[in-house]
Tab-separated table of C-alpha atoms in Angstrom:
chain	number	residue	atom	x	y	z
A	434	MET	CA	50.139	-74.180	33.482
A	435	ASN	CA	51.125	-74.428	37.162
A	436	LEU	CA	51.231	-70.749	38.180
A	437	HIS	CA	48.388	-71.161	40.684
A	438	ASP	CA	50.137	-73.995	42.381
A	439	LEU	CA	53.399	-71.907	42.575
A	440	LEU	CA	51.477	-69.066	44.109
A	441	LEU	CA	49.856	-71.311	46.618
A	442	ALA	CA	53.208	-72.474	47.648
A	443	ARG	CA	54.325	-68.846	48.255
A	444	GLU	CA	51.213	-68.293	50.275
A	445	ASN	CA	51.694	-71.385	52.412
A	446	ASP	CA	55.296	-70.511	52.960
A	447	GLY	CA	54.351	-66.995	54.147
A	448	LYS	CA	56.405	-65.511	51.423
A	449	PRO	CA	53.925	-63.684	49.026
A	450	ILE	CA	55.136	-61.633	46.173
A	451	ARG	CA	55.107	-57.980	47.186
A	452	VAL	CA	53.915	-55.591	44.523
A	453	GLY	CA	54.117	-51.850	44.197
A	454	VAL	CA	51.588	-50.099	41.905
A	455	ILE	CA	52.368	-46.689	40.389
A	456	GLY	CA	49.176	-45.157	39.043
A	457	ALA	CA	45.667	-45.769	40.278
A	458	GLY	CA	43.749	-45.204	37.088
A	459	ARG	CA	41.361	-47.642	35.427
A	460	TYR	CA	43.912	-50.414	34.757
A	461	GLY	CA	45.372	-50.135	38.281
A	462	THR	CA	41.939	-50.187	39.894
A	463	MET	CA	40.957	-53.203	37.968
A	464	PHE	CA	44.047	-55.111	39.147
A	465	LEU	CA	43.422	-54.021	42.711
A	466	ALA	CA	39.906	-55.177	42.571
A	467	GLN	CA	41.038	-58.709	41.656
A	468	VAL	CA	44.365	-59.231	43.521
A	469	ARG	CA	43.042	-59.798	47.004
A	470	ASN	CA	41.461	-63.035	45.674
A	471	THR	CA	44.870	-64.229	44.353
A	472	PRO	CA	47.036	-66.324	46.641
A	473	GLY	CA	50.576	-65.509	47.015
A	474	ILE	CA	50.393	-61.840	45.931
A	475	ARG	CA	50.266	-58.872	48.157
A	476	VAL	CA	50.015	-55.177	47.223
A	477	ALA	CA	52.478	-53.441	49.546
A	478	ALA	CA	52.136	-49.969	48.186
A	479	ILE	CA	50.158	-47.731	45.742
A	480	ALA	CA	51.672	-44.491	44.544
A	481	ASP	CA	49.590	-41.796	42.698
A	482	ILE	CA	50.323	-38.115	42.643
A	483	ASN	CA	46.627	-37.676	43.093
A	484	LEU	CA	46.287	-39.221	46.597
A	485	ASP	CA	42.483	-38.721	46.546
A	486	ARG	CA	42.143	-40.733	43.432
A	487	ALA	CA	44.068	-43.574	44.926
A	488	ARG	CA	42.011	-43.565	48.046
A	489	GLN	CA	38.801	-43.393	46.095
A	490	ALA	CA	39.910	-46.297	44.079
A	491	LEU	CA	40.307	-48.371	47.184
A	492	LYS	CA	37.055	-47.273	48.507
A	493	LEU	CA	35.387	-48.161	45.159
A	494	ILE	CA	36.605	-51.800	45.450
A	495	ASP	CA	35.879	-52.187	49.097
A	496	TRP	CA	39.528	-52.414	50.159
A	497	PRO	CA	39.570	-52.848	53.953
A	498	GLN	CA	40.543	-49.401	55.329
A	499	ASP	CA	42.091	-50.780	58.417
A	500	ALA	CA	44.761	-52.439	56.166
A	501	VAL	CA	45.724	-49.008	54.615
A	502	THR	CA	48.676	-47.005	55.919
A	503	ASP	CA	50.856	-44.034	54.687
A	504	ASP	CA	54.174	-45.774	55.635
A	505	VAL	CA	55.684	-48.231	52.986
A	506	ASP	CA	58.057	-49.833	55.431
A	507	GLU	CA	55.155	-50.568	57.846
A	508	ALA	CA	53.079	-51.939	55.051
A	509	CYS	CA	55.862	-54.304	53.870
A	510	SER	CA	56.526	-55.658	57.352
A	511	ALA	CA	52.939	-55.827	58.587
A	512	ASP	CA	50.947	-57.199	55.546
A	513	ARG	CA	49.283	-53.750	54.903
A	514	THR	CA	49.097	-51.471	51.911
A	515	ALA	CA	50.580	-47.991	51.820
A	516	VAL	CA	49.111	-45.300	49.816
A	517	VAL	CA	51.551	-42.502	48.886
A	518	ALA	CA	51.876	-39.522	46.570
A	519	ASP	CA	55.634	-39.976	45.735
A	520	ALA	CA	56.674	-43.217	44.015
A	521	THR	CA	60.166	-42.839	45.534
A	522	ALA	CA	59.181	-44.708	48.590
A	523	LEU	CA	58.353	-47.842	46.550
A	524	PHE	CA	61.891	-48.078	45.266
A	525	ARG	CA	63.180	-48.104	48.964
A	526	GLY	CA	60.683	-50.795	50.172
A	527	ASP	CA	60.802	-54.498	50.292
A	528	ILE	CA	58.939	-54.895	47.024
A	529	ASP	CA	59.589	-57.520	44.382
A	530	VAL	CA	57.857	-56.068	41.383
A	531	ILE	CA	56.699	-52.623	40.180
A	532	VAL	CA	53.521	-52.245	38.123
A	533	GLU	CA	53.983	-48.937	36.093
A	534	ALA	CA	50.552	-47.842	35.197
A	535	THR	CA	50.860	-43.929	35.029
A	536	GLY	CA	50.164	-43.806	31.254
A	537	ASN	CA	53.017	-41.247	31.018
A	538	PRO	CA	55.850	-42.437	28.776
A	539	ILE	CA	58.479	-40.122	30.349
A	540	ALA	CA	57.507	-40.940	33.928
A	541	GLY	CA	57.242	-44.597	32.994
A	542	ALA	CA	60.750	-44.841	31.740
A	543	SER	CA	62.086	-43.005	34.787
A	544	HIS	CA	60.140	-45.434	37.110
A	545	ALA	CA	61.451	-48.418	35.349
A	546	LEU	CA	65.060	-47.286	35.675
A	547	ARG	CA	64.667	-46.598	39.316
A	548	ALA	CA	63.093	-50.067	39.846
A	549	PHE	CA	66.058	-51.736	38.128
A	550	ASP	CA	68.382	-49.858	40.439
A	551	SER	CA	66.518	-51.194	43.340
A	552	GLY	CA	66.568	-54.811	41.951
A	553	GLN	CA	62.855	-54.875	41.196
A	554	HIS	CA	61.107	-56.477	38.182
A	555	VAL	CA	58.823	-54.162	36.098
A	556	ILE	CA	55.501	-54.806	34.559
A	557	MET	CA	55.126	-51.920	32.066
A	558	VAL	CA	51.376	-51.188	31.694
A	559	THR	CA	52.367	-47.806	30.139
A	560	VAL	CA	52.713	-49.176	26.638
A	561	GLU	CA	53.428	-45.664	25.429
A	562	GLY	CA	56.805	-45.794	27.153
A	563	ASP	CA	57.463	-49.373	25.838
A	564	ALA	CA	56.803	-48.227	22.216
A	565	LEU	CA	59.186	-45.360	22.684
A	566	ALA	CA	62.174	-47.054	24.432
A	567	GLY	CA	61.127	-50.548	25.465
A	568	PRO	CA	64.006	-52.342	23.777
A	569	ALA	CA	66.532	-50.250	25.710
A	570	LEU	CA	64.580	-50.828	28.934
A	571	ALA	CA	64.412	-54.572	28.397
A	572	LYS	CA	68.146	-54.715	27.700
A	573	ARG	CA	68.935	-52.814	30.888
A	574	ALA	CA	66.676	-55.128	32.844
A	575	ALA	CA	68.364	-58.217	31.347
A	576	GLU	CA	71.829	-57.008	32.137
A	577	ARG	CA	70.775	-56.899	35.748
A	578	GLY	CA	69.076	-60.218	35.791
A	579	LEU	CA	65.591	-58.708	36.092
A	580	VAL	CA	62.462	-59.034	34.104
A	581	TYR	CA	60.816	-56.278	32.107
A	582	SER	CA	57.494	-57.351	30.773
A	583	MET	CA	54.427	-56.351	28.954
A	584	ALA	CA	51.194	-56.367	31.104
A	585	TYR	CA	48.952	-59.424	30.695
A	586	GLY	CA	45.358	-58.363	30.158
A	587	ASP	CA	46.287	-55.667	27.800
A	588	GLN	CA	46.180	-56.705	24.121
A	589	PRO	CA	50.005	-56.690	23.337
A	590	ALA	CA	50.819	-59.330	25.939
A	591	LEU	CA	47.814	-61.521	24.847
A	592	ILE	CA	48.971	-61.230	21.254
A	593	MET	CA	52.417	-62.342	22.236
A	594	GLU	CA	50.968	-65.403	23.877
A	595	LEU	CA	49.398	-66.326	20.538
A	596	VAL	CA	52.631	-65.532	18.764
A	597	ASP	CA	54.451	-67.917	21.196
A	598	TRP	CA	51.759	-70.550	20.601
A	599	ALA	CA	52.274	-70.337	16.724
A	600	ARG	CA	56.038	-70.484	16.801
A	601	THR	CA	56.173	-73.192	19.448
A	602	SER	CA	53.751	-75.191	17.192
A	603	GLY	CA	56.153	-74.847	14.312
A	604	PHE	CA	54.235	-72.154	12.373
A	605	ASP	CA	55.689	-69.012	10.724
A	606	VAL	CA	53.774	-65.947	11.966
A	607	VAL	CA	52.293	-64.048	8.989
A	608	CYS	CA	50.592	-61.395	11.012
A	609	ALA	CA	49.780	-60.566	14.606
A	610	GLY	CA	47.044	-58.165	15.251
A	611	LYS	CA	43.837	-56.952	17.049
A	612	GLY	CA	40.413	-55.489	16.399
A	613	ALA	CA	39.343	-51.837	16.909
A	614	LYS	CA	36.618	-49.526	15.871
A	615	TYR	CA	37.949	-47.233	13.065
A	616	LEU	CA	36.860	-44.813	10.316
A	617	PRO	CA	39.257	-42.675	8.299
A	618	HIS	CA	38.122	-39.336	9.757
A	619	TYR	CA	38.945	-40.573	13.277
A	620	HIS	CA	42.465	-39.283	12.689
A	621	GLU	CA	41.038	-35.723	12.963
A	622	MET	CA	39.287	-36.404	16.241
A	623	ASN	CA	39.938	-34.270	19.233
A	624	PRO	CA	38.808	-34.065	22.883
A	625	ASP	CA	36.018	-31.638	21.934
A	626	ASN	CA	34.195	-34.012	19.620
A	627	VAL	CA	35.412	-37.422	20.905
A	628	TRP	CA	32.066	-38.491	22.528
A	629	GLU	CA	30.456	-38.192	19.067
A	630	HIS	CA	32.455	-41.312	18.170
A	631	TRP	CA	31.704	-43.439	21.311
A	632	GLU	CA	28.640	-45.201	22.411
A	633	PHE	CA	28.585	-43.765	25.977
A	634	SER	CA	25.430	-42.150	27.475
A	635	GLN	CA	25.535	-38.443	27.996
A	636	GLU	CA	25.147	-38.964	31.563
A	637	LEU	CA	28.373	-40.886	31.706
A	638	THR	CA	30.413	-38.431	29.505
A	639	ASP	CA	29.121	-35.492	31.530
A	640	SER	CA	30.027	-37.115	34.821
A	641	GLY	CA	33.779	-36.390	34.499
A	642	GLN	CA	34.687	-40.068	35.085
A	643	LEU	CA	36.041	-40.465	31.484
A	644	ASN	CA	39.217	-38.903	30.180
A	645	PRO	CA	38.553	-37.355	26.738
A	646	TYR	CA	42.261	-37.407	25.761
A	647	MET	CA	42.634	-40.994	26.542
A	648	HIS	CA	39.468	-41.890	24.708
A	649	THR	CA	40.510	-39.767	21.721
A	650	ALA	CA	43.817	-41.702	21.525
A	651	PHE	CA	41.788	-44.976	21.550
A	652	ARG	CA	39.810	-43.963	18.530
A	653	ASP	CA	42.147	-41.686	16.426
A	654	GLY	CA	44.541	-44.651	15.713
A	655	THR	CA	47.196	-43.708	18.078
A	656	LYS	CA	46.620	-46.298	20.770
A	657	ALA	CA	46.403	-49.063	18.203
A	658	ALA	CA	49.640	-48.030	16.673
A	659	ILE	CA	51.400	-47.905	20.055
A	660	GLU	CA	50.161	-51.333	20.953
A	661	MET	CA	51.175	-52.784	17.658
A	662	ALA	CA	54.524	-51.168	17.770
A	663	ALA	CA	55.099	-53.006	21.178
A	664	VAL	CA	54.032	-56.254	19.470
A	665	ALA	CA	56.286	-55.675	16.541
A	666	ASN	CA	59.254	-55.159	18.897
A	667	ALA	CA	58.540	-58.161	20.970
A	668	ALA	CA	57.774	-60.498	18.143
A	669	GLY	CA	60.359	-59.293	15.609
A	670	LEU	CA	57.711	-58.233	13.036
A	671	THR	CA	58.121	-55.419	10.725
A	672	PRO	CA	55.159	-52.970	10.110
A	673	SER	CA	54.238	-51.459	6.802
A	674	ASP	CA	55.654	-47.879	6.363
A	675	GLU	CA	51.979	-46.919	5.204
A	676	GLY	CA	50.643	-47.488	8.680
A	677	LEU	CA	47.901	-49.925	9.909
A	678	THR	CA	45.196	-50.705	7.387
A	679	PHE	CA	42.177	-51.020	9.715
A	680	THR	CA	40.507	-53.247	7.201
A	681	PRO	CA	36.948	-53.997	7.976
A	682	GLY	CA	36.144	-57.709	8.555
A	683	ASP	CA	34.712	-60.335	10.912
A	684	LEU	CA	36.419	-63.149	12.845
A	685	GLU	CA	35.859	-65.576	9.957
A	686	GLU	CA	37.748	-63.280	7.529
A	687	ILE	CA	40.904	-62.720	9.646
A	688	ALA	CA	43.089	-65.157	7.572
A	689	THR	CA	41.809	-63.785	4.310
A	690	VAL	CA	42.343	-60.096	5.223
A	691	CYS	CA	45.626	-60.337	7.124
A	692	ARG	CA	47.687	-62.119	4.398
A	693	PRO	CA	49.931	-60.464	1.794
A	694	LYS	CA	48.628	-58.362	-0.950
A	695	ALA	CA	50.253	-60.697	-3.428
A	696	VAL	CA	47.763	-63.435	-2.567
A	697	GLY	CA	44.712	-61.208	-2.153
A	698	GLY	CA	45.183	-59.741	1.438
A	699	VAL	CA	46.206	-56.284	2.701
A	700	LEU	CA	49.699	-56.901	4.081
A	701	ALA	CA	52.804	-55.440	2.341
A	702	HIS	CA	54.575	-58.530	3.374
A	703	GLU	CA	54.547	-61.590	5.639
A	704	GLY	CA	55.759	-61.179	9.151
A	705	SER	CA	53.865	-57.977	10.002
A	706	VAL	CA	51.172	-56.576	12.338
A	707	ASP	CA	47.876	-55.094	11.546
A	708	VAL	CA	44.493	-53.997	13.018
A	709	MET	CA	41.002	-54.850	11.666
A	710	SER	CA	38.135	-52.419	12.026
A	711	SER	CA	34.910	-53.706	13.598
A	712	VAL	CA	32.744	-51.382	11.421
A	713	THR	CA	32.384	-50.924	7.699
A	714	ARG	CA	33.660	-47.830	5.979
A	715	GLU	CA	30.142	-46.578	6.191
A	716	GLY	CA	30.108	-46.916	9.918
A	717	GLU	CA	27.899	-49.914	10.218
A	718	TRP	CA	28.875	-52.435	12.902
A	719	ILE	CA	30.037	-55.846	11.466
A	720	PRO	CA	28.360	-58.926	13.005
A	721	HIS	CA	30.924	-61.136	14.780
A	722	ASN	CA	33.605	-58.370	14.553
A	723	THR	CA	36.941	-58.515	16.179
A	724	GLN	CA	36.390	-55.416	18.322
A	725	GLU	CA	37.869	-56.643	21.690
A	726	GLY	CA	39.939	-59.612	20.294
A	727	VAL	CA	43.395	-60.467	19.303
A	728	PHE	CA	44.696	-62.802	16.724
A	729	VAL	CA	47.616	-64.396	14.909
A	730	VAL	CA	47.662	-65.545	11.362
A	731	VAL	CA	49.892	-68.534	10.404
A	732	LYS	CA	50.845	-70.216	7.107
A	733	ALA	CA	50.649	-73.937	6.295
A	734	THR	CA	53.998	-75.550	6.385
A	735	ASN	CA	53.047	-78.150	3.723
A	736	ASP	CA	50.147	-79.474	1.684
A	737	TYR	CA	49.067	-81.879	4.439
A	738	VAL	CA	48.794	-79.044	6.946
A	739	SER	CA	46.819	-76.953	4.245
A	740	GLY	CA	44.469	-79.856	4.132
A	741	CYS	CA	44.098	-79.815	7.884
A	742	PHE	CA	43.222	-76.073	7.710
A	743	ALA	CA	40.374	-77.090	5.195
A	744	GLU	CA	39.045	-80.034	7.191
A	745	TYR	CA	38.556	-78.309	10.453
A	746	PRO	CA	36.335	-75.219	11.015
A	747	TRP	CA	39.233	-72.869	11.410
A	748	HIS	CA	38.002	-70.337	8.731
A	749	PRO	CA	41.123	-70.461	6.560
A	750	ASP	CA	41.551	-68.095	3.553
A	751	PRO	CA	40.279	-69.188	0.152
A	752	SER	CA	43.609	-70.785	-0.743
A	753	GLN	CA	43.640	-72.736	2.466
A	754	ASN	CA	47.181	-71.807	3.091
A	755	TYR	CA	46.523	-69.287	5.790
A	756	ALA	CA	44.536	-69.703	9.115
A	757	ALA	CA	44.082	-67.618	12.263
A	758	LEU	CA	43.837	-68.278	16.068
A	759	TYR	CA	41.605	-65.687	17.755
A	760	ARG	CA	40.919	-64.815	21.407
A	761	PRO	CA	37.688	-62.750	21.538
A	762	TYR	CA	38.215	-60.722	24.754
A	763	HIS	CA	40.881	-59.119	27.028
A	764	TYR	CA	40.196	-58.654	30.735
A	765	VAL	CA	42.507	-55.678	31.220
A	766	GLY	CA	43.737	-55.253	34.692
A	767	LEU	CA	41.842	-58.221	36.070
A	768	GLU	CA	44.442	-60.562	34.414
A	769	LEU	CA	47.624	-58.801	35.522
A	770	GLY	CA	48.377	-61.514	38.057
A	771	ILE	CA	49.772	-63.608	35.204
A	772	SER	CA	52.585	-61.216	34.404
A	773	ILE	CA	53.376	-60.809	38.065
A	774	ALA	CA	53.602	-64.552	38.720
A	775	ASN	CA	55.675	-65.152	35.594
A	776	ALA	CA	58.133	-62.472	36.316
A	777	VAL	CA	58.830	-63.351	39.980
A	778	LEU	CA	58.235	-67.171	40.031
A	779	ARG	CA	59.508	-68.095	36.531
A	780	GLY	CA	61.778	-65.180	35.733
A	781	ILE	CA	60.128	-64.658	32.373
A	782	PRO	CA	58.075	-61.929	30.904
A	783	THR	CA	54.617	-62.084	29.243
A	784	GLY	CA	56.208	-60.485	26.254
A	785	ALA	CA	59.087	-58.134	26.082
A	786	PRO	CA	61.013	-56.176	23.262
A	787	LYS	CA	63.690	-58.170	21.548
A	788	GLY	CA	64.733	-55.530	19.071
A	789	PHE	CA	63.594	-52.307	17.362
A	790	TYR	CA	61.111	-53.082	14.503
A	791	GLY	CA	58.266	-50.676	14.791
A	792	ASP	CA	57.901	-47.006	15.765
A	793	VAL	CA	54.967	-44.644	16.296
A	794	VAL	CA	55.465	-41.184	14.711
A	795	ALA	CA	53.545	-38.072	15.285
A	796	THR	CA	51.284	-37.055	12.417
A	797	ALA	CA	49.593	-33.658	12.091
A	798	LYS	CA	45.866	-33.683	12.446
A	799	LYS	CA	45.584	-30.260	10.868
A	800	ASP	CA	47.933	-27.578	9.519
A	801	LEU	CA	50.332	-26.674	12.276
A	802	ARG	CA	52.194	-23.451	12.611
A	803	ALA	CA	55.744	-22.538	13.941
A	804	GLY	CA	55.556	-21.719	17.649
A	805	GLU	CA	52.481	-23.975	18.177
A	806	GLU	CA	52.766	-26.354	21.110
A	807	LEU	CA	52.023	-30.055	20.422
A	808	ASP	CA	49.844	-31.760	22.939
A	809	GLY	CA	50.666	-35.499	22.440
A	810	GLU	CA	48.516	-38.592	22.229
A	811	GLY	CA	44.663	-37.963	22.177
A	812	GLY	CA	45.162	-34.228	21.786
A	813	TYR	CA	44.275	-31.526	19.117
A	814	SER	CA	47.541	-31.557	17.119
A	815	VAL	CA	48.856	-34.943	16.254
A	816	TRP	CA	47.938	-38.657	16.096
A	817	GLY	CA	50.377	-41.569	16.079
A	818	LYS	CA	51.129	-43.599	12.908
A	819	LEU	CA	52.878	-46.896	12.998
A	820	VAL	CA	55.828	-47.332	10.619
A	821	SER	CA	58.907	-49.514	10.535
A	822	ALA	CA	61.645	-48.489	12.814
A	823	ARG	CA	64.067	-48.193	9.975
A	824	ALA	CA	61.822	-45.776	8.128
A	825	SER	CA	61.355	-43.712	11.338
A	826	VAL	CA	65.099	-43.442	11.983
A	827	GLU	CA	65.950	-42.648	8.401
A	828	ARG	CA	63.416	-39.831	8.377
A	829	GLY	CA	64.402	-38.555	11.793
A	830	ALA	CA	60.720	-38.710	12.708
A	831	LEU	CA	59.337	-37.411	15.970
A	832	PRO	CA	58.024	-40.213	18.096
A	833	ILE	CA	54.474	-39.638	19.317
A	834	ALA	CA	55.646	-40.078	22.897
A	835	LEU	CA	57.946	-37.068	22.587
A	836	ALA	CA	55.228	-34.818	21.054
A	837	HIS	CA	54.082	-33.670	24.498
A	838	HIS	CA	54.209	-29.861	25.312
A	839	VAL	CA	57.003	-29.256	22.769
A	840	ARG	CA	56.949	-26.191	20.445
A	841	LEU	CA	57.308	-26.401	16.678
A	842	ARG	CA	60.150	-24.672	14.966
A	843	ARG	CA	58.437	-24.718	11.630
A	844	ASP	CA	55.146	-25.142	9.899
A	845	ILE	CA	53.900	-28.719	9.508
A	846	PRO	CA	51.134	-29.480	6.903
A	847	LYS	CA	48.219	-31.718	7.732
A	848	GLY	CA	49.140	-35.324	7.393
A	849	ALA	CA	52.908	-34.688	7.652
A	850	THR	CA	55.226	-36.023	10.269
A	851	PRO	CA	57.552	-33.464	12.162
A	852	THR	CA	61.146	-34.475	12.658
A	853	LEU	CA	63.080	-34.371	15.853
A	854	ASP	CA	64.709	-31.336	14.566
A	855	ASP	CA	61.426	-29.509	14.073
A	856	VAL	CA	60.625	-29.337	17.835
A	857	GLU	CA	62.220	-27.901	20.870
A	858	LEU	CA	63.095	-30.601	23.323
A	859	ASP	CA	64.285	-29.363	26.778
A	860	GLU	CA	66.016	-31.082	29.614
A	861	ARG	CA	62.756	-32.816	30.646
A	862	PHE	CA	63.544	-35.336	27.846
A	863	ASP	CA	67.262	-35.984	28.538
A	864	GLN	CA	66.837	-39.368	30.287
A	865	VAL	CA	64.332	-40.715	27.760
A	866	LEU	CA	66.412	-39.405	24.880
A	867	GLU	CA	69.381	-41.392	26.195
A	868	LEU	CA	67.144	-44.537	26.243
A	869	ARG	CA	65.902	-43.676	22.782
A	870	GLY	CA	69.426	-43.510	21.488
A	871	GLU	CA	70.110	-46.988	22.905
A	872	THR	CA	66.952	-48.271	21.197
A	873	VAL	CA	67.992	-46.850	17.848
A	874	GLU	CA	71.417	-48.402	18.180
A	875	LEU	CA	69.744	-51.873	18.411
A	876	LEU	CA	68.422	-51.246	14.992
A	877	ARG	CA	71.916	-50.368	13.618
A	878	ARG	CA	73.535	-53.587	14.867
């Protein structure tokens, strides 16, 4: 609770934390919009293959143009900010921490490895990469005395904060989760019909500002599965092999819904993850829903604690043995300074994988034919389903992060999961497959 004081000390000593940002999309722009008001942190460089997008992002947030350069070394020495197309320069610069926000799991893993080679901490905004090979990346970082961290402001890191609260308070974690809008037919959604399932104006959707692939992944269940796989791996929680339930409910019902089936809930077992839907199965919005929030469900350790659950307005389940702690909002990139400060000043992550517990596997949105090319998260061919890591490895399932521009070797019926042997993986995937192998080995130990 003294991060701000520590940052003030860095500011007063003239030794601010120097940050390199890779990816100037929505998350990166939100961070940039806030960071100039944070003492002790400086953005030394921003890399984006679309230079115009990066420059437009700075213009959008009124970044002083006289503080912008195209030279990373100059930026690091003169308290300026370099904007470059090639991230390579960031790994050579005097930069303490890399914020990986490309959204591309293959590029994200590569950037993390290069940062480690340069002695830089990594904040992994690209949760797709974390779900694929985060346990191996965290292990490699630790071997070098570096921090590999989830990004505060995104829901997985905020969930991990609640998990830490629960365990530090002496509770066992029954479930960790979040809210999201979901209906069963969303699994068939694609970029052509995605805006039918959002509440945006036509003016906005026609403007080109929104990415239909990204917003498809947010709605078709893929993004929720990826985020909860990251939580499972960081918290040591085991998902159900049947996927997330997306059970409708409001914030008062969290502890009633997210408890084991044996006592009236929806979980296959205690010590799991799940997502609650903010709409009924008929599509009606639920008042006081969990849409933007995160939660953790804990179990009473004895009868006295159960009595406390009943005596306070904590909305326990009917048995009064389960209760939830809930945070209603996440501020996305505006909160990222928490991760940066913790990594550099304390040497700790705001959540990081400790093992391989959950995996997100590609699942056919329609009947797929041999020779067809898969188009990854938010596309036309597959969505991501969360299963236990053990089940995924035993089945040889294809992770959703590897279902990008790869061709099928055989027909896959709708609802089925291709295996790694069912697709053609070329040399583009060599590095990430090595990391994936190291991740799988952690499961076998």
